[in-house]
mmCIF file of C-alpha atoms in Angstrom:
data_model
loop_
_atom_site.group_PDB
_atom_site.id
_atom_site.type_symbol
_atom_site.label_atom_id
_atom_site.label_comp_id
_atom_site.label_asym_id
_atom_site.label_seq_id
_atom_site.Cartn_x
_atom_site.Cartn_y
_atom_site.Cartn_z
ATOM 1 C CA MET A 1012 -9.550 5.750 19.241
ATOM 2 C CA THR A 1013 -8.326 3.866 16.027
ATOM 3 C CA LYS A 1014 -5.155 5.100 14.449
ATOM 4 C CA ASP A 1015 -6.177 3.431 11.222
ATOM 5 C CA ASN A 1016 -7.205 6.743 9.277
ATOM 6 C CA LEU A 1017 -6.413 8.694 6.352
ATOM 7 C CA TYR A 1018 -7.081 12.510 6.446
ATOM 8 C CA ARG A 1019 -7.181 14.580 3.460
ATOM 9 C CA TYR A 1020 -6.674 18.251 3.962
ATOM 10 C CA LEU A 1021 -6.422 21.678 1.804
ATOM 11 C CA PHE A 1022 -4.858 24.837 2.414
ATOM 12 C CA ASP A 1023 -7.158 28.076 1.752
ATOM 13 C CA ASN A 1024 -4.243 30.271 0.893
ATOM 14 C CA ALA A 1025 -2.200 27.731 -1.506
ATOM 15 C CA SER A 1026 -3.106 25.610 -4.277
ATOM 16 C CA VAL A 1027 -1.927 22.593 -2.479
ATOM 17 C CA ARG A 1028 -3.432 19.469 -1.274
ATOM 18 C CA GLY A 1029 -2.302 17.202 1.926
ATOM 19 C CA GLU A 1030 -3.091 13.904 3.253
ATOM 20 C CA LEU A 1031 -1.941 12.283 6.533
ATOM 21 C CA VAL A 1032 -2.359 8.569 7.394
ATOM 22 C CA GLN A 1033 -1.919 6.682 10.646
ATOM 23 C CA LEU A 1034 -2.020 3.034 10.477
ATOM 24 C CA GLU A 1035 -1.789 0.379 13.312
ATOM 25 C CA LYS A 1036 -4.214 -2.662 13.454
ATOM 26 C CA SER A 1037 -4.382 -2.717 9.684
ATOM 27 C CA TYR A 1038 -0.505 -2.790 9.520
ATOM 28 C CA GLN A 1039 -0.371 -5.577 12.423
ATOM 29 C CA GLU A 1040 -2.636 -7.788 10.268
ATOM 30 C CA VAL A 1041 -0.488 -7.483 7.239
ATOM 31 C CA ILE A 1042 3.019 -8.231 9.132
ATOM 32 C CA ALA A 1043 1.325 -10.901 11.448
ATOM 33 C CA ALA A 1044 1.015 -13.172 8.503
ATOM 34 C CA HIS A 1045 4.625 -14.053 8.376
ATOM 35 C CA ASP A 1046 7.640 -14.058 10.358
ATOM 36 C CA TYR A 1047 9.215 -11.064 8.643
ATOM 37 C CA PRO A 1048 12.728 -9.702 9.660
ATOM 38 C CA VAL A 1049 12.322 -6.196 11.282
ATOM 39 C CA ALA A 1050 13.593 -4.474 8.209
ATOM 40 C CA ILE A 1051 10.820 -5.871 5.993
ATOM 41 C CA GLN A 1052 8.155 -4.964 8.775
ATOM 42 C CA HIS A 1053 9.312 -1.583 8.518
ATOM 43 C CA LEU A 1054 9.396 -1.554 4.638
ATOM 44 C CA LEU A 1055 5.925 -2.978 4.541
ATOM 45 C CA GLY A 1056 4.568 -0.319 6.973
ATOM 46 C CA GLU A 1057 6.054 2.494 4.728
ATOM 47 C CA LEU A 1058 4.818 0.845 1.794
ATOM 48 C CA MET A 1059 1.259 0.305 3.287
ATOM 49 C CA ALA A 1060 1.219 4.006 4.264
ATOM 50 C CA ALA A 1061 2.491 5.104 0.722
ATOM 51 C CA THR A 1062 -0.412 2.978 -0.857
ATOM 52 C CA SER A 1063 -2.938 4.483 1.234
ATOM 53 C CA LEU A 1064 -1.953 8.063 0.349
ATOM 54 C CA LEU A 1065 -1.787 7.203 -3.143
ATOM 55 C CA THR A 1066 -5.163 5.605 -3.157
ATOM 56 C CA ALA A 1067 -6.382 8.724 -1.759
ATOM 57 C CA THR A 1068 -5.377 10.436 -4.832
ATOM 58 C CA LEU A 1069 -7.504 8.050 -7.383
ATOM 59 C CA LYS A 1070 -10.390 9.837 -9.042
ATOM 60 C CA PHE A 1071 -12.057 6.220 -9.920
ATOM 61 C CA SER A 1072 -13.409 3.169 -8.287
ATOM 62 C CA GLY A 1073 -10.598 0.618 -8.466
ATOM 63 C CA ASP A 1074 -7.390 -0.728 -7.208
ATOM 64 C CA ILE A 1075 -3.856 0.127 -6.970
ATOM 65 C CA SER A 1076 -0.769 -1.497 -6.215
ATOM 66 C CA ILE A 1077 2.900 -0.498 -5.322
ATOM 67 C CA GLN A 1078 5.357 -3.257 -6.140
ATOM 68 C CA LEU A 1079 9.139 -3.518 -5.129
ATOM 69 C CA GLN A 1080 11.263 -6.106 -7.070
ATOM 70 C CA GLY A 1081 14.799 -6.572 -7.208
ATOM 71 C CA ASP A 1082 17.852 -8.695 -7.279
ATOM 72 C CA GLY A 1083 18.772 -8.312 -3.466
ATOM 73 C CA PRO A 1084 17.842 -10.433 -0.688
ATOM 74 C CA VAL A 1085 14.355 -9.122 -1.040
ATOM 75 C CA SER A 1086 12.997 -10.156 -4.231
ATOM 76 C CA LEU A 1087 9.465 -8.757 -3.676
ATOM 77 C CA ALA A 1088 7.363 -6.417 -1.554
ATOM 78 C CA VAL A 1089 4.045 -5.407 -2.557
ATOM 79 C CA ILE A 1090 0.887 -3.693 -1.062
ATOM 80 C CA ASN A 1091 -2.525 -3.892 -2.845
ATOM 81 C CA GLY A 1092 -5.308 -1.145 -2.217
ATOM 82 C CA ASN A 1093 -8.510 0.369 -3.359
ATOM 83 C CA ASN A 1094 -10.466 3.487 -3.152
ATOM 84 C CA LEU A 1095 -12.357 1.805 -0.149
ATOM 85 C CA GLN A 1096 -8.975 2.122 1.572
ATOM 86 C CA GLN A 1097 -8.624 -1.886 1.911
ATOM 87 C CA LEU A 1098 -5.159 -2.942 2.067
ATOM 88 C CA ARG A 1099 -3.133 -5.985 2.043
ATOM 89 C CA GLY A 1100 0.355 -6.991 1.354
ATOM 90 C CA VAL A 1101 3.157 -9.348 1.243
ATOM 91 C CA SER A 1102 6.705 -9.705 0.841
ATOM 92 C CA ARG A 1103 9.427 -12.534 -0.157
ATOM 93 C CA TRP A 1104 12.949 -12.716 0.824
ATOM 94 C CA ASN A 1105 15.926 -15.130 1.311
ATOM 95 C CA GLY A 1106 18.421 -15.136 4.280
ATOM 96 C CA ASP A 1107 19.126 -12.976 6.946
ATOM 97 C CA ILE A 1108 18.598 -9.241 6.967
ATOM 98 C CA ALA A 1109 20.061 -6.587 9.327
ATOM 99 C CA ALA A 1110 17.311 -4.720 11.341
ATOM 100 C CA ASP A 1111 18.685 -1.492 9.964
ATOM 101 C CA ALA A 1112 18.972 -2.570 6.202
ATOM 102 C CA LEU A 1113 18.466 0.342 3.657
ATOM 103 C CA LEU A 1114 16.480 0.048 0.526
ATOM 104 C CA GLN A 1115 19.163 -0.534 -1.947
ATOM 105 C CA SER A 1116 20.747 -2.918 0.351
ATOM 106 C CA LEU A 1117 17.416 -5.071 0.317
ATOM 107 C CA PHE A 1118 16.580 -4.793 -3.008
ATOM 108 C CA GLY A 1119 19.975 -4.495 -5.025
ATOM 109 C CA LYS A 1120 19.276 -3.260 -8.376
ATOM 110 C CA GLY A 1121 15.615 -2.926 -8.315
ATOM 111 C CA HIS A 1122 12.466 -1.069 -9.553
ATOM 112 C CA MET A 1123 9.097 0.097 -8.236
ATOM 113 C CA VAL A 1124 6.040 -0.655 -10.267
ATOM 114 C CA ILE A 1125 2.611 1.325 -9.544
ATOM 115 C CA THR A 1126 -0.266 -0.061 -11.278
ATOM 116 C CA LEU A 1127 -3.651 1.485 -11.417
ATOM 117 C CA THR A 1128 -6.690 -0.513 -12.268
ATOM 118 C CA PRO A 1129 -10.091 1.145 -12.665
ATOM 119 C CA ASP A 1130 -13.169 -0.941 -12.294
ATOM 120 C CA ASP A 1131 -14.095 0.707 -15.717
ATOM 121 C CA GLY A 1132 -11.495 1.913 -18.257
ATOM 122 C CA GLU A 1133 -7.766 1.036 -18.981
ATOM 123 C CA ARG A 1134 -5.131 -0.140 -16.681
ATOM 124 C CA TYR A 1135 -2.085 2.218 -16.255
ATOM 125 C CA GLN A 1136 1.388 1.227 -15.097
ATOM 126 C CA GLY A 1137 4.240 3.374 -14.174
ATOM 127 C CA VAL A 1138 7.913 1.935 -13.414
ATOM 128 C CA VAL A 1139 10.817 3.869 -11.732
ATOM 129 C CA ALA A 1140 14.238 2.749 -10.436
ATOM 130 C CA LEU A 1141 14.931 1.926 -6.624
ATOM 131 C CA ASP A 1142 17.767 4.232 -6.966
ATOM 132 C CA LYS A 1143 17.276 6.570 -3.943
ATOM 133 C CA GLU A 1144 18.026 6.212 -0.595
ATOM 134 C CA THR A 1145 14.355 6.003 0.755
ATOM 135 C CA LEU A 1146 11.105 4.679 -0.543
ATOM 136 C CA SER A 1147 9.708 8.451 -0.233
ATOM 137 C CA GLU A 1148 12.340 9.695 -2.481
ATOM 138 C CA CYS A 1149 11.415 6.930 -5.159
ATOM 139 C CA LEU A 1150 7.815 7.776 -4.982
ATOM 140 C CA GLU A 1151 8.563 11.366 -5.508
ATOM 141 C CA ALA A 1152 10.298 10.612 -8.488
ATOM 142 C CA TYR A 1153 7.703 8.785 -9.616
ATOM 143 C CA PHE A 1154 5.193 11.637 -9.387
ATOM 144 C CA GLU A 1155 7.897 14.014 -11.304
ATOM 145 C CA GLN A 1156 8.118 11.577 -13.764
ATOM 146 C CA SER A 1157 4.335 10.707 -14.505
ATOM 147 C CA GLU A 1158 2.569 13.734 -13.340
ATOM 148 C CA GLN A 1159 5.126 16.519 -13.301
ATOM 149 C CA LEU A 1160 3.531 17.957 -10.096
ATOM 150 C CA PRO A 1161 5.878 18.958 -7.255
ATOM 151 C CA THR A 1162 5.147 16.295 -4.581
ATOM 152 C CA LYS A 1163 6.372 15.753 -1.081
ATOM 153 C CA ILE A 1164 6.054 12.386 0.776
ATOM 154 C CA LYS A 1165 7.133 11.537 4.214
ATOM 155 C CA LEU A 1166 6.866 7.846 5.364
ATOM 156 C CA PHE A 1167 7.612 6.207 8.731
ATOM 157 C CA ALA A 1168 6.978 2.698 10.378
ATOM 158 C CA ASP A 1169 8.374 0.808 13.494
ATOM 159 C CA ALA A 1170 6.934 -2.515 13.238
ATOM 160 C CA LYS A 1171 3.985 -1.380 15.632
ATOM 161 C CA GLN A 1172 2.547 1.561 13.782
ATOM 162 C CA ALA A 1173 3.159 3.264 10.575
ATOM 163 C CA ALA A 1174 2.381 6.564 9.143
ATOM 164 C CA GLY A 1175 2.901 8.967 6.407
ATOM 165 C CA MET A 1176 2.101 12.721 4.802
ATOM 166 C CA PHE A 1177 1.665 13.760 1.219
ATOM 167 C CA LEU A 1178 1.682 16.937 -0.037
ATOM 168 C CA GLN A 1179 1.247 18.111 -3.725
ATOM 169 C CA VAL A 1180 0.391 21.146 -5.976
ATOM 170 C CA LEU A 1181 -3.154 21.195 -7.350
ATOM 171 C CA PRO A 1182 -3.158 20.856 -11.043
ATOM 172 C CA THR A 1183 -4.395 24.202 -11.679
ATOM 173 C CA ASP A 1184 -3.425 27.317 -13.872
ATOM 174 C CA GLY A 1185 -0.174 29.144 -12.728
ATOM 175 C CA ASN A 1186 2.872 28.361 -10.940
ATOM 176 C CA HIS A 1187 2.613 27.394 -7.284
ATOM 177 C CA ASN A 1188 5.925 26.149 -6.776
ATOM 178 C CA GLU A 1189 6.533 29.012 -4.147
ATOM 179 C CA GLU A 1190 3.660 28.188 -2.178
ATOM 180 C CA PHE A 1191 4.517 24.289 -2.244
ATOM 181 C CA GLU A 1192 8.190 24.825 -1.414
ATOM 182 C CA HIS A 1193 7.102 26.920 1.693
ATOM 183 C CA LEU A 1194 4.633 24.109 2.845
ATOM 184 C CA SER A 1195 6.996 21.298 1.910
ATOM 185 C CA VAL A 1196 9.671 22.803 4.259
ATOM 186 C CA LEU A 1197 7.190 22.804 7.093
ATOM 187 C CA THR A 1198 6.110 19.353 6.311
ATOM 188 C CA GLU A 1199 9.627 17.989 6.321
ATOM 189 C CA THR A 1200 9.972 19.077 10.074
ATOM 190 C CA VAL A 1201 7.311 16.300 10.999
ATOM 191 C CA LYS A 1202 8.742 13.735 13.584
ATOM 192 C CA GLN A 1203 8.033 10.179 13.553
ATOM 193 C CA GLU A 1204 6.806 10.246 17.229
ATOM 194 C CA GLU A 1205 4.306 13.286 16.463
ATOM 195 C CA LEU A 1206 2.629 10.906 13.733
ATOM 196 C CA PHE A 1207 2.519 7.920 16.088
ATOM 197 C CA SER A 1208 1.229 9.660 19.288
ATOM 198 C CA LEU A 1209 -0.878 12.791 18.437
ATOM 199 C CA GLU A 1210 -4.252 13.064 16.613
ATOM 200 C CA ALA A 1211 -3.957 14.265 13.024
ATOM 201 C CA GLU A 1212 -5.536 17.563 13.814
ATOM 202 C CA GLU A 1213 -2.878 18.405 16.499
ATOM 203 C CA VAL A 1214 0.010 17.334 13.919
ATOM 204 C CA LEU A 1215 -1.496 19.674 11.475
ATOM 205 C CA HIS A 1216 -1.714 22.436 13.717
ATOM 206 C CA ARG A 1217 1.915 22.222 15.139
ATOM 207 C CA LEU A 1218 3.094 22.004 11.343
ATOM 208 C CA TYR A 1219 0.929 24.451 9.979
ATOM 209 C CA HIS A 1220 -0.219 27.026 12.685
ATOM 210 C CA GLU A 1221 0.232 29.778 10.451
ATOM 211 C CA GLU A 1222 -1.822 28.528 7.581
ATOM 212 C CA GLU A 1223 -5.430 28.281 6.981
ATOM 213 C CA VAL A 1224 -5.941 24.518 6.831
ATOM 214 C CA ARG A 1225 -9.207 22.950 6.081
ATOM 215 C CA LEU A 1226 -9.631 19.128 7.316
ATOM 216 C CA PHE A 1227 -11.959 16.760 6.028
ATOM 217 C CA GLU A 1228 -13.542 13.696 7.664
ATOM 218 C CA PRO A 1229 -11.270 10.745 7.981
ATOM 219 C CA VAL A 1230 -11.611 7.587 6.066
ATOM 220 C CA ALA A 1231 -11.159 4.370 7.762
ATOM 221 C CA ILE A 1232 -8.404 2.217 6.682
ATOM 222 C CA THR A 1233 -8.898 -1.677 6.931
ATOM 223 C CA PHE A 1234 -6.937 -4.908 6.135
ATOM 224 C CA ASN A 1235 -8.784 -6.817 3.616
ATOM 225 C CA CYS A 1236 -7.678 -10.020 1.805
ATOM 226 C CA THR A 1237 -10.121 -11.109 -1.078
ATOM 227 C CA CYS A 1238 -8.989 -14.834 -1.013
ATOM 228 C CA SER A 1239 -11.734 -17.492 -0.495
ATOM 229 C CA LYS A 1240 -12.550 -21.157 -0.911
ATOM 230 C CA GLU A 1241 -14.411 -20.172 -4.095
ATOM 231 C CA ARG A 1242 -11.123 -18.374 -5.513
ATOM 232 C CA SER A 1243 -8.966 -21.375 -4.494
ATOM 233 C CA ALA A 1244 -11.346 -23.776 -6.407
ATOM 234 C CA GLN A 1245 -11.336 -21.638 -9.441
ATOM 235 C CA ALA A 1246 -7.263 -21.624 -9.389
ATOM 236 C CA ILE A 1247 -7.488 -25.662 -8.965
ATOM 237 C CA ARG A 1248 -9.946 -25.518 -11.895
ATOM 238 C CA THR A 1249 -6.986 -24.170 -14.216
ATOM 239 C CA VAL A 1250 -4.973 -27.252 -13.648
ATOM 240 C CA ALA A 1251 -5.387 -30.435 -15.548
ATOM 241 C CA LYS A 1252 -7.710 -32.908 -13.359
ATOM 242 C CA GLU A 1253 -5.067 -35.716 -13.722
ATOM 243 C CA GLU A 1254 -2.411 -33.679 -12.205
ATOM 244 C CA ILE A 1255 -4.876 -32.691 -9.246
ATOM 245 C CA ASP A 1256 -5.905 -36.497 -8.985
ATOM 246 C CA SER A 1257 -2.242 -37.354 -8.599
ATOM 247 C CA ILE A 1258 -1.798 -35.019 -5.756
ATOM 248 C CA ILE A 1259 -5.139 -36.516 -4.160
ATOM 249 C CA ALA A 1260 -3.789 -40.191 -4.465
ATOM 250 C CA GLU A 1261 -0.639 -39.129 -2.986
ATOM 251 C CA GLN A 1262 -1.497 -36.813 -0.067
ATOM 252 C CA GLY A 1263 -5.411 -37.281 0.168
ATOM 253 C CA LYS A 1264 -5.982 -33.538 -0.179
ATOM 254 C CA VAL A 1265 -4.950 -30.622 -2.015
ATOM 255 C CA GLU A 1266 -4.154 -27.418 0.076
ATOM 256 C CA MET A 1267 -4.336 -23.814 -1.270
ATOM 257 C CA GLY A 1268 -2.619 -21.250 1.025
ATOM 258 C CA CYS A 1269 -3.044 -17.465 0.548
ATOM 259 C CA GLU A 1270 0.297 -15.534 0.594
ATOM 260 C CA TYR A 1271 -1.351 -12.285 1.740
ATOM 261 C CA CYS A 1272 -3.146 -13.770 5.052
ATOM 262 C CA ASN A 1273 -1.877 -17.036 5.429
ATOM 263 C CA SER A 1274 -5.235 -18.689 5.145
ATOM 264 C CA LYS A 1275 -5.328 -22.604 4.143
ATOM 265 C CA TYR A 1276 -8.147 -23.997 1.997
ATOM 266 C CA ILE A 1277 -8.405 -27.919 1.926
ATOM 267 C CA PHE A 1278 -9.969 -29.858 -0.701
ATOM 268 C CA ASP A 1279 -10.634 -33.596 -0.617
ATOM 269 C CA ALA A 1280 -11.307 -36.121 -3.331
ATOM 270 C CA ILE A 1281 -15.186 -35.346 -3.167
ATOM 271 C CA ASP A 1282 -14.276 -31.445 -3.339
ATOM 272 C CA VAL A 1283 -12.028 -31.948 -6.464
ATOM 273 C CA GLU A 1284 -14.916 -34.096 -8.224
ATOM 274 C CA ALA A 1285 -17.345 -31.326 -7.481
ATOM 275 C CA ILE A 1286 -15.108 -28.615 -8.922
ATOM 276 C CA TYR A 1287 -14.333 -30.344 -12.127
ATOM 277 C CA ALA A 1288 -18.163 -31.330 -12.186
ATOM 278 C CA VAL A 1289 -18.863 -27.699 -12.484
ATOM 279 C CA SER A 1290 -18.677 -25.913 -15.987
ATOM 280 C CA PRO A 1291 -16.292 -23.059 -15.834
ATOM 281 C CA ASN A 1292 -18.941 -20.939 -18.138
ATOM 282 C CA SER A 1293 -21.672 -21.546 -15.246
ATOM 283 C CA ASP A 1294 -19.427 -20.649 -12.286
ATOM 284 C CA THR A 1295 -20.517 -17.279 -10.520
ATOM 285 C CA THR A 1296 -18.223 -17.279 -7.659
ATOM 286 C CA GLN A 1297 -16.224 -14.011 -7.245
#
């Protein structure tokens, strides 16, 4: 049975919602594109789990990205997702990075940018500092700042699997903090090995066996890169033809690479002539 699923659940006796995510194949596809240091593999796994959990909270069709930036050895780590639970991601770094490097030593003085882009409607962006010890704590600070809803997040990754849990008070009338605190204490006890080795139903039973939990059907998570030769051609068309012609004259081809999946797209002189022969207004590629 595939591990790449997101599970939503509700408590019948509390105004709190929960999510559980388990990643394996999709996570492996993201980190396989580059020779990432172990610490970055772990970071991207946690970031994938977090993006999946946050994507599940979206009430619209569209995209979400969680981007970490800083002045440390890791300058960028980003995961993009959408309401279909299709994820992709990449990181950029310099130098040697210790396998046990923590968040602040990776990014130095950094910040996290969460961007929500509905297919219809206005784009929203929230920014919080990377001033906590873990990604989970930084995300909890984001929710405290942006939605003022008590939120608990647990994230795990070991370069083979990634997983996470999300707990949040429902935006209903009344103060439900006491219910949330009780369930948060239970959620805090979850162990990495449980999320990696057990089915979601068993994890929830272990954590909340005295609660009334309603578990919904899982949603499959996949790695999906949106790159294509057509998109690369569109990018070439934004550059002056004389500049592209000089590359063709020197190298015999133009090569475009995708940072996310490491795919390569090659364009020769004939391809380039065809690209610039097409009017930008008549191009229908996506």
